[in-house]
XYZ file of C-alpha atoms in Angstrom:
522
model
C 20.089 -30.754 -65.461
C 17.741 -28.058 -64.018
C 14.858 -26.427 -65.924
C 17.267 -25.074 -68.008
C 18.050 -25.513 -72.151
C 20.439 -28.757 -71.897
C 21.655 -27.330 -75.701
C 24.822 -25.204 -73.834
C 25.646 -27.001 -70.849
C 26.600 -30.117 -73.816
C 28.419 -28.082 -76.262
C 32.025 -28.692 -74.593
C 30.955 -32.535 -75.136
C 29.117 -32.904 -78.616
C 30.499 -31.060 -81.119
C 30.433 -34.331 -83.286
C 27.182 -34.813 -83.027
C 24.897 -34.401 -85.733
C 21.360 -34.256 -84.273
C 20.289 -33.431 -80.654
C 17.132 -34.493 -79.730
C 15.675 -32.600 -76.185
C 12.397 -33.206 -74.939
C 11.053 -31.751 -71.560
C 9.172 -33.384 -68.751
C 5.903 -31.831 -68.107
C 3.878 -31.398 -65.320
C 0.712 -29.194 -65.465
C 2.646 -26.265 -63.373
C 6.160 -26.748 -64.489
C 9.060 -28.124 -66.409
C 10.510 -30.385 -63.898
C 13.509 -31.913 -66.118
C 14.597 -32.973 -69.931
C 15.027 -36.403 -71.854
C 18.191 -36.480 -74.176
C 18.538 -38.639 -77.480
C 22.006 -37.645 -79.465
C 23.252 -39.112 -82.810
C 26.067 -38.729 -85.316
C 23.448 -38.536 -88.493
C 21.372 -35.093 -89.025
C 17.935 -36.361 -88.352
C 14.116 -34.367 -89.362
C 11.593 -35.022 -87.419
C 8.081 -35.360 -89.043
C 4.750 -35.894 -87.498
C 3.055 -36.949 -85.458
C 6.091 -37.700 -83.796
C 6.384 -34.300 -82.363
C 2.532 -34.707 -80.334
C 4.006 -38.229 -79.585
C 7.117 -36.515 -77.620
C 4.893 -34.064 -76.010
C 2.567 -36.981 -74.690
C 5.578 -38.496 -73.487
C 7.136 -35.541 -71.771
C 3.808 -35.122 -69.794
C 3.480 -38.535 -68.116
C 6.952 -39.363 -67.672
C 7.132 -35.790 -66.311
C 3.775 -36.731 -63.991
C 5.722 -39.801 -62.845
C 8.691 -38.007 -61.667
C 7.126 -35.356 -59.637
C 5.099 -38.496 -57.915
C 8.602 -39.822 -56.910
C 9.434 -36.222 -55.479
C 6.474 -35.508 -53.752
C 6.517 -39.573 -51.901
C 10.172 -38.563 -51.444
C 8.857 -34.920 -49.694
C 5.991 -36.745 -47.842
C 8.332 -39.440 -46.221
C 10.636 -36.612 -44.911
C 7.543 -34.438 -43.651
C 6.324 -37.832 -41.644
C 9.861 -38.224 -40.109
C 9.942 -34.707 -39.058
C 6.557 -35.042 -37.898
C 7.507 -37.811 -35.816
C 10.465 -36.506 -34.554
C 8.773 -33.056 -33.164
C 5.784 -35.523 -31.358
C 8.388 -37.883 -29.915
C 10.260 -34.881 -28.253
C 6.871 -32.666 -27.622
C 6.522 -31.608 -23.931
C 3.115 -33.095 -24.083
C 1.676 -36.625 -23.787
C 0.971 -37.806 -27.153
C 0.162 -41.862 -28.048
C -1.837 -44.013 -30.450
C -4.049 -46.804 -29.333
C -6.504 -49.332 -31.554
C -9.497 -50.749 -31.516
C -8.371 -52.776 -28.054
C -6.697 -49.842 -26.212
C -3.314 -51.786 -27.458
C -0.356 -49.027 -28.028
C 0.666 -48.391 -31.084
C 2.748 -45.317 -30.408
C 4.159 -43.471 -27.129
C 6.627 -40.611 -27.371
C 8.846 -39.826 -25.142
C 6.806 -36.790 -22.640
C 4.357 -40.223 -21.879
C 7.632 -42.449 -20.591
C 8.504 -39.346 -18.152
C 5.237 -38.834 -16.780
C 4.171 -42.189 -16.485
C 7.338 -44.062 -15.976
C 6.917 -46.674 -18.974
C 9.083 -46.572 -21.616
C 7.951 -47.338 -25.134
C 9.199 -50.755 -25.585
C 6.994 -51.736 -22.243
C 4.299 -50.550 -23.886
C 4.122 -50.787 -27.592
C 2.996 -54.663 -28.802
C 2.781 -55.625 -25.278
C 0.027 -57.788 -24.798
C -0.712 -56.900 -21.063
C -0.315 -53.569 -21.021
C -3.193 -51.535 -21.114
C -3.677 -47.912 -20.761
C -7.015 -48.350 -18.777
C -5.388 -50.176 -16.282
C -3.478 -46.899 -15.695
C -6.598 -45.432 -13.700
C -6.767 -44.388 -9.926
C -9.706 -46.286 -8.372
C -12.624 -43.971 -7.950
C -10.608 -40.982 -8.701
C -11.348 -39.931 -12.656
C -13.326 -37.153 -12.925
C -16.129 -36.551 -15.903
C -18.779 -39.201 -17.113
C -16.657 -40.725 -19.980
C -15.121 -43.733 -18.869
C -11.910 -45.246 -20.956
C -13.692 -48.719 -23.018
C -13.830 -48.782 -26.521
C -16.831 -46.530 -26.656
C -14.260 -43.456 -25.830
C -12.672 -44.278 -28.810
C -15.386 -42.414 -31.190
C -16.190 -39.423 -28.486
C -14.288 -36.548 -29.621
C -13.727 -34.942 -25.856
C -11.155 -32.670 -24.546
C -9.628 -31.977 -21.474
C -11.043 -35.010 -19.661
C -9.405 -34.825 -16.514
C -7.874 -38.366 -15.043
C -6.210 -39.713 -12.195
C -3.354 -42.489 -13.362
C -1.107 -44.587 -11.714
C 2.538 -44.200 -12.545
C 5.214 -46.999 -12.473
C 6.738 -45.700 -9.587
C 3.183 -45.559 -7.838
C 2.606 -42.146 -8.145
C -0.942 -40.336 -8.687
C -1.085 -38.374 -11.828
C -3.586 -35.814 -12.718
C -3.537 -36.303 -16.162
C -6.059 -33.686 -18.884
C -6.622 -35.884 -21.900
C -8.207 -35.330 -25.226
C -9.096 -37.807 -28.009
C -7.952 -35.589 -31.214
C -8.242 -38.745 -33.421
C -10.255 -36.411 -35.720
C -7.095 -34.888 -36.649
C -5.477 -37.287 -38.557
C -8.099 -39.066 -40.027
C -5.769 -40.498 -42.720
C -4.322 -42.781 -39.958
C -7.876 -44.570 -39.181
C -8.253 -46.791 -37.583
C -5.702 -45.876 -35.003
C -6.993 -43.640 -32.296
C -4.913 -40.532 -31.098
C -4.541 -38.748 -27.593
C -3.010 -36.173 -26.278
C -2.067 -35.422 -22.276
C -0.867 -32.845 -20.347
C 0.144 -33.272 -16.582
C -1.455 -31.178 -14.509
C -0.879 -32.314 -11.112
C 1.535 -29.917 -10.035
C -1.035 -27.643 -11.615
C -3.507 -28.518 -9.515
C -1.393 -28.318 -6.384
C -0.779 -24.828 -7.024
C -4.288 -24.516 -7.628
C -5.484 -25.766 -4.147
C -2.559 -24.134 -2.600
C -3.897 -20.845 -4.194
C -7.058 -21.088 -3.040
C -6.513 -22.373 0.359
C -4.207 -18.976 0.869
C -6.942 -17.092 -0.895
C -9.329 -18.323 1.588
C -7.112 -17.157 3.929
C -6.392 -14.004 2.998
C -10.309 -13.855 2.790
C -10.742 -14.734 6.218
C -8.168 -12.662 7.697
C -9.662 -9.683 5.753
C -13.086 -10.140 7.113
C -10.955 -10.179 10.340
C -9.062 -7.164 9.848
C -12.196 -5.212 8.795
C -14.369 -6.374 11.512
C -11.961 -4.945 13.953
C -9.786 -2.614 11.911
C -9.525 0.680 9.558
C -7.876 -0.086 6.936
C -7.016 1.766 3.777
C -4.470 2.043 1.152
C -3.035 4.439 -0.695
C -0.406 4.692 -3.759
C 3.061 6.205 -3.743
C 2.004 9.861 -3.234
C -0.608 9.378 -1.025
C -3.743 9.472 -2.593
C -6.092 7.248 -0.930
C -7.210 3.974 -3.178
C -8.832 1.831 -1.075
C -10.436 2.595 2.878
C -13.313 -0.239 4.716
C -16.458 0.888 6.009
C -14.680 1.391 9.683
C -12.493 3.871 7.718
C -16.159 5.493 6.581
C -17.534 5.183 10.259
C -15.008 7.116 11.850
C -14.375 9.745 9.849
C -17.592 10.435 8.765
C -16.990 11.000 5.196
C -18.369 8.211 2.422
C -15.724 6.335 0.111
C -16.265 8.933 -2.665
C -15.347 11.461 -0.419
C -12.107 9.675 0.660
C -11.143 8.228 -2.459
C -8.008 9.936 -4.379
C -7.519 11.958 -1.916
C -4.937 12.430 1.033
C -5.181 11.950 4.753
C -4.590 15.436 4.918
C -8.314 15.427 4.848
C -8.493 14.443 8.214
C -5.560 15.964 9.747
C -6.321 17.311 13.193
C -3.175 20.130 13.237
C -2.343 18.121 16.059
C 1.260 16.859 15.457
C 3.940 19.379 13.764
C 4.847 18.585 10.458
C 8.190 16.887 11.176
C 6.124 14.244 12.488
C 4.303 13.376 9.334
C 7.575 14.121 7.401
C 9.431 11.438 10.250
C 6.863 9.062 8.910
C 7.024 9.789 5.398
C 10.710 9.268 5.344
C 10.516 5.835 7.124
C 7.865 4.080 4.928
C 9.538 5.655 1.939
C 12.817 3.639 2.456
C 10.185 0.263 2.556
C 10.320 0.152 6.114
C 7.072 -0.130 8.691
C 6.347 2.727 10.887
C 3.905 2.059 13.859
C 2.672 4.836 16.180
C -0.215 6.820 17.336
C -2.240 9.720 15.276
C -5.148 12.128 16.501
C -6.966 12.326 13.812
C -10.264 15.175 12.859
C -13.254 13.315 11.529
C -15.840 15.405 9.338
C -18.244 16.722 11.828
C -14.959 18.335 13.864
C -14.235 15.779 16.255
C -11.171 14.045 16.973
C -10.284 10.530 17.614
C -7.113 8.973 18.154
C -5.546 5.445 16.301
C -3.158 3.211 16.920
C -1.668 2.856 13.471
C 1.183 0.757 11.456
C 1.605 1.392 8.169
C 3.024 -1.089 5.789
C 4.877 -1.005 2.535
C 3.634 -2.815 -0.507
C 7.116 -3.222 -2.623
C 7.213 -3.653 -6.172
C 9.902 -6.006 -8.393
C 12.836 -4.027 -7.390
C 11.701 -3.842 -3.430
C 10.649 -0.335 -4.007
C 7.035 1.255 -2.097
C 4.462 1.541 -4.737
C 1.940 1.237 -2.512
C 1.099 1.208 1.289
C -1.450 -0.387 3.794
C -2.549 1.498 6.781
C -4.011 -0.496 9.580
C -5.432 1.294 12.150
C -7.318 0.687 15.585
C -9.451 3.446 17.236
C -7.873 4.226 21.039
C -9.423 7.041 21.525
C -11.003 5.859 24.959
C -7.913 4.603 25.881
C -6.406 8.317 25.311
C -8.948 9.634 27.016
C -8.633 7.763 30.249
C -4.876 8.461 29.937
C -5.422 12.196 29.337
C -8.448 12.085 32.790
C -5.540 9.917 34.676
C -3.003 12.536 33.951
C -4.494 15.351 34.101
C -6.305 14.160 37.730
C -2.646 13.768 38.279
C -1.771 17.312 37.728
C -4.799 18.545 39.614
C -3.763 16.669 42.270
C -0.450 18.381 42.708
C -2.011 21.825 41.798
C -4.555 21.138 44.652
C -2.148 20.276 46.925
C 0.434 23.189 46.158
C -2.695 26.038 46.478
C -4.359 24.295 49.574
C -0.651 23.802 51.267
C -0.207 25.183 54.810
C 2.929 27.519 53.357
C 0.311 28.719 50.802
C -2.507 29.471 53.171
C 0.071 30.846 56.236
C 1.482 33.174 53.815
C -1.636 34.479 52.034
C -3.598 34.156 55.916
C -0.477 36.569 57.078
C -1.656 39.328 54.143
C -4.873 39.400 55.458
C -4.016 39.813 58.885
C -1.863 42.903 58.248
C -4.871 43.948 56.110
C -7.159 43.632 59.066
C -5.802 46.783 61.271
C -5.361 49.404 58.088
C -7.581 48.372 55.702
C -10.281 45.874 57.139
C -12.875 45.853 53.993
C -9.459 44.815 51.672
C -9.226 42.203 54.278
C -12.568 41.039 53.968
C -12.655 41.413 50.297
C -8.858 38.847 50.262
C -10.802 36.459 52.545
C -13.945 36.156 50.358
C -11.359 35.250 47.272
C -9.706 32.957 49.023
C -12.482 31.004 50.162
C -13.722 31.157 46.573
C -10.331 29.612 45.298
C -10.420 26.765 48.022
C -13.944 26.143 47.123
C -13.136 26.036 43.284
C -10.196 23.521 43.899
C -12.614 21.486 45.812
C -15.340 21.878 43.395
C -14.609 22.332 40.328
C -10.311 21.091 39.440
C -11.500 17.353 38.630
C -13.465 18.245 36.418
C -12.568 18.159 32.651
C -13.945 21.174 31.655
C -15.435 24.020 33.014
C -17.199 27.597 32.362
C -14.862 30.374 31.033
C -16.061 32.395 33.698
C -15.346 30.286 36.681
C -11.726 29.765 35.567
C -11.228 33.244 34.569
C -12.463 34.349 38.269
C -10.034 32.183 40.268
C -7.460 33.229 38.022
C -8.531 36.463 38.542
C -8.235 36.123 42.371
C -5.195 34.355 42.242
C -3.948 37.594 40.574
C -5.589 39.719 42.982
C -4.209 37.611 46.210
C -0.861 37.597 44.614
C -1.039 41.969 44.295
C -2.334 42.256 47.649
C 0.975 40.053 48.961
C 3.585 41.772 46.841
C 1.639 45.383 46.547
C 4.658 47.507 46.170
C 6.627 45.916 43.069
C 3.697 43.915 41.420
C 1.462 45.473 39.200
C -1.853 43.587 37.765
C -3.802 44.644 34.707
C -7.089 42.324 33.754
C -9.547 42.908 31.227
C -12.295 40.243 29.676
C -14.288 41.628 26.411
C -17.044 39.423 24.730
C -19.810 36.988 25.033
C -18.276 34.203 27.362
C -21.348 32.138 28.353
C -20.814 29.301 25.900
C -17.271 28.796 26.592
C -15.697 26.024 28.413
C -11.994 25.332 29.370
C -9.735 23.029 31.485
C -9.467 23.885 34.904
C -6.405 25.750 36.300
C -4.918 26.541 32.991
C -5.199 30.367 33.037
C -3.891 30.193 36.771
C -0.396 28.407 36.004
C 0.528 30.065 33.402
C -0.028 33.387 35.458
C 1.973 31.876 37.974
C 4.429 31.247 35.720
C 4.731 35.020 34.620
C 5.504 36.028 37.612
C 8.137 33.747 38.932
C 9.870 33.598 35.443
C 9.397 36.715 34.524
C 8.561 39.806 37.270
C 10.029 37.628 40.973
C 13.481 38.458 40.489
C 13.119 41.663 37.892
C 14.652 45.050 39.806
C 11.904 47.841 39.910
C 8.389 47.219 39.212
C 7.156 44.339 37.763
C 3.424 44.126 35.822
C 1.457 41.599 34.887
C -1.268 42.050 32.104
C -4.076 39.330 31.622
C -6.632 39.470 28.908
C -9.473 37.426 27.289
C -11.297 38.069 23.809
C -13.551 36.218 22.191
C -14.779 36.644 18.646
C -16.625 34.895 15.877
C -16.234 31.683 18.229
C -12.772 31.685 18.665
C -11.828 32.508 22.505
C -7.812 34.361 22.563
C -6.256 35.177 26.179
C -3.088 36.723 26.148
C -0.923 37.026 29.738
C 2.281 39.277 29.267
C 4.883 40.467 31.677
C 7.398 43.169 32.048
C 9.811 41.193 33.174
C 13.194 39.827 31.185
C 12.385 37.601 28.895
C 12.852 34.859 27.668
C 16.287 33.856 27.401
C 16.511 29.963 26.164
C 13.235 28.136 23.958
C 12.982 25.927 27.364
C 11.509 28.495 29.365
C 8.190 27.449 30.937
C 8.339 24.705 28.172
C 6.827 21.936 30.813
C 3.732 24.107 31.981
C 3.089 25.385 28.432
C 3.607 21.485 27.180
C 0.890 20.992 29.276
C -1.537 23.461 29.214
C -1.234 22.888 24.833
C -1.601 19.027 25.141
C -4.747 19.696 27.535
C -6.227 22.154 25.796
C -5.401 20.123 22.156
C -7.131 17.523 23.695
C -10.048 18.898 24.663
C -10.989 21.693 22.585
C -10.912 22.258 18.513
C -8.064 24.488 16.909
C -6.090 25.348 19.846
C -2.998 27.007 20.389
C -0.265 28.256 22.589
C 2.959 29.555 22.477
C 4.924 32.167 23.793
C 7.448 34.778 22.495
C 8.951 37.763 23.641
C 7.421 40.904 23.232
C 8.601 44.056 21.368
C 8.568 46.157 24.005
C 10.212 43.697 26.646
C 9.447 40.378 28.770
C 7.321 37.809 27.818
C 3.835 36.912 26.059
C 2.110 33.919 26.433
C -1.051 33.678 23.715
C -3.706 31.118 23.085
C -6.885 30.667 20.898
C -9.363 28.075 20.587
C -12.493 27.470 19.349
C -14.498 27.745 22.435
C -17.428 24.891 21.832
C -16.100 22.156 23.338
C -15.438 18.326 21.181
């Protein structure tokens, strides 16, 4: 009837009743129903029979919640039993003897025994279950393991297919001590686990060894999306002279040499952006002003959706192997210079000169002679080598010059002038004299009326500038001289710090060839 008065919900039914008699059922919290007596007389009640009905209402009130709460308890157990049966864990009950008493359904799918092999079978025993001379741990399964409260023993079973199982066990018996004397377990299956596990730590060992690999030989270092450096080795440190504090969260612009143009980095930047590898070779300017050269392939790291978050530079120092290219190749051109200036067209031509010379003007004879001998002997002397004095380059380009006026006296005119300090200086050999070559049959050969050539050196606050102009037409495409003045720049790039060249026309007509370096050599 609820916990309700009973007096309304009877009225439809009763109104010939004389007397209704309602007594509630007590517990100590709450009124948990009502006991009914009806009759047709009008009835008083007189004590004690009102202490009498409370007595009653209290027990048989006590009674009735007992039935409810067996009734709740019973339901509780069946849900409980349910949720272990279908748990994704091993859970079973053994006694005394290691006999089964329960085994849900998570121990059938690891093991391969189903619960009616198991439970009240008289030869099955969970001990049998063990891998010879595989469980790990000191406890061993007898009846002593029964009263060790452990966890995460670690086992090796035998399935029913023949399997090995890693199996981590605990003995939670203390949990439900109102089931004593049954013993409780529970198991999780960990061998895949453990697969992984090994697997990870075989590749980790890997990855360990081919680190210690790749920084033994390598420079490696990493940086994140915009750049900034997170992570260099101690080659990285070695060859660029700065320490990992220095290096760290900043860019590589900190040891850019000025080498490459900018749409080479930006060429770069654009391929590992899009997640692809770029691979090729960067001069680099460590701290103390040198340069070195690596052979470099940077990597993407991608993140979830395949985009760079990060990227791995691995690099490998070549800067011997540059070196001997840059002696082969530029023997190579010294070769063919040599060859060209000691020719027997050169020397008939020049030898002519001087023999005209001899007759009208004997001492300018001499004087071609003695600068033609010096040329020869500077070709033989000093052209392998990979750098020489200022001043011994500047005086055989400075007789070349000379030669060349003396040959072509009425339509050539020279202009040289050196100001400054030049002891310390050191450049290339024949780099001055080419490009003055140049001038003239690019620029003054074929120009109508006079043509002039001016050559001048500077040097100031260690920087050495020589600037060679001509009077002649110009330049009319970008690819003008562009193989000698590739040259000269990747020679002189190579050997010296903060070098330059270019050329450009001049205001005033024909062309201007300028360069500037620092004149200690690397």
């Amino acid at each position: 009837m609820g916990h309700n008065s009973p007096h309304s919900s009877l009225s439809s039914f009763t109104s010939d009743l004389r007397s209704i008699l309602s007594i509630p059922l007590l517990t100590k919290e709450d009124t948990v129903g009502y006991i009914l007596f009806f009759s047709e007389k009008k009835l008083e009640i007189e004590e004690p029979y009102p202490a009498l009905f409370d007595l009653i209402s209290f027990h048989l009130g006590s009674l009735l919640q007992e039935r409810q709460d067996q009734d709740g308890i019973k339901e509780n157990e069946e849900r409980m039993r349910d949720v272990l049966e279908n748990m994704p864990i091993m859970f079973f009950s053994v006694d005394e003897n290691f006999k089964t008493i329960s085994w849900n359904h998570e121990c059938e799918t690891v093991l391969g025994y189903s619960a009616e092999e198991v439970i009240g079978n008289p030869s099955f025993s969970f001990p049998d279950l063990l891998y010879p001379l595989k469980s790990q741990g000191k406890i061993s399964l007898d009846s002593k393991v029964l009263d060790v409260d452990f966890k995460n023993l670690e086992l090796n079973l035998i399935s029913k297919d023949g399997k090995d199982k890693l199996i981590s066990l605990s003995n939670v018996s203390s949990g439900f001590p109102q089931y004593l004397p049954r013993k409780w377990f529970v198991g999780v299956d960990i061998t895949r686990t453990k697969e992984i596990e090994r697997e990870l730590k075989s590749s980790l060992k890997e990855l360990s060894d081919f680190q210690t690999a790749l920084n033994a030989v390598s420079i490696v270092a990493i940086t994140d999306r915009q750049g900034k450096i997170i992570y260099v080795n101690q080659n990285f440190c070695d060859i660029s002279g700065y320490s990992r504090d220095e290096l760290l969260g900043q860019n590589h612009r900190i040891i850019n040499s000025g080498y490459h143009p900018k749409e080479f980095f930006h060429e770069l930047w654009k391929t590992i952006s899009k997640g692809k590898i770029w691979k090729g070779e960067i001069k680099n300017r460590a701290k103390d002003g040198k340069y070195y050269w690596v052979d470099t392939t940077i990597s993407p790291i991608l993140d979830e959706n395949e985009k760079p978050y990060q990227f791995l530079a691995i690099r490998n120092n070549i800067t011997e192997r540059k070196e001997t290219e840059e002696k082969a190749r530029h023997a190579e051109n010294n070769l063919k210079t040599l060859q060209d200036r000691m020719s027997p067209h050169f020397l008939f031509n020049t030898l002519s000169i001087i023999h005209s010379y001899l007759q009208t003007n004997p001492e300018l004879a001499d004087s071609a002679i003695l600068m033609l001998a010096d040329n020869y002997r500077f070709l033989t002397d000093q052209a392998s080598k990979l750098l020489v004095p200022f001043d011994i380059e500047w005086k055989f380009t400075e007789n070349y010059l000379q030669l060349l006026k003396l040959r072509f006296s009425d339509f050539l005119e020279v202009e040289i002038e050196k100001e400054g300090d030049f002891r310390n200086c050191q450049i290339p050999p024949l780099t001055l004299q080419p490009l003055v070559e140049n001038s003239y049959i690019h620029g003054v050969r074929d120009k109508r009326g006079k043509g002039k050539i001016i050559l001048k050196a500077t040097v100031e606050g260690g920087t050495t500038q020589i600037v060679i102009r001509d009077n002649g037409n110009g330049l009319k495409t970008q690819n003008v001289y562009s193989r000698t003045i590739a040259n000269i720049a990747e020679r002189l790039k190579f050997y010296l710090y903060e070098s330059e060249v270019k050329i450009e026309n001049h205001p005033e007509g024909g062309a201007v060839v300028t360069i500037r370096f620092n004149y200690s050599s690397k």
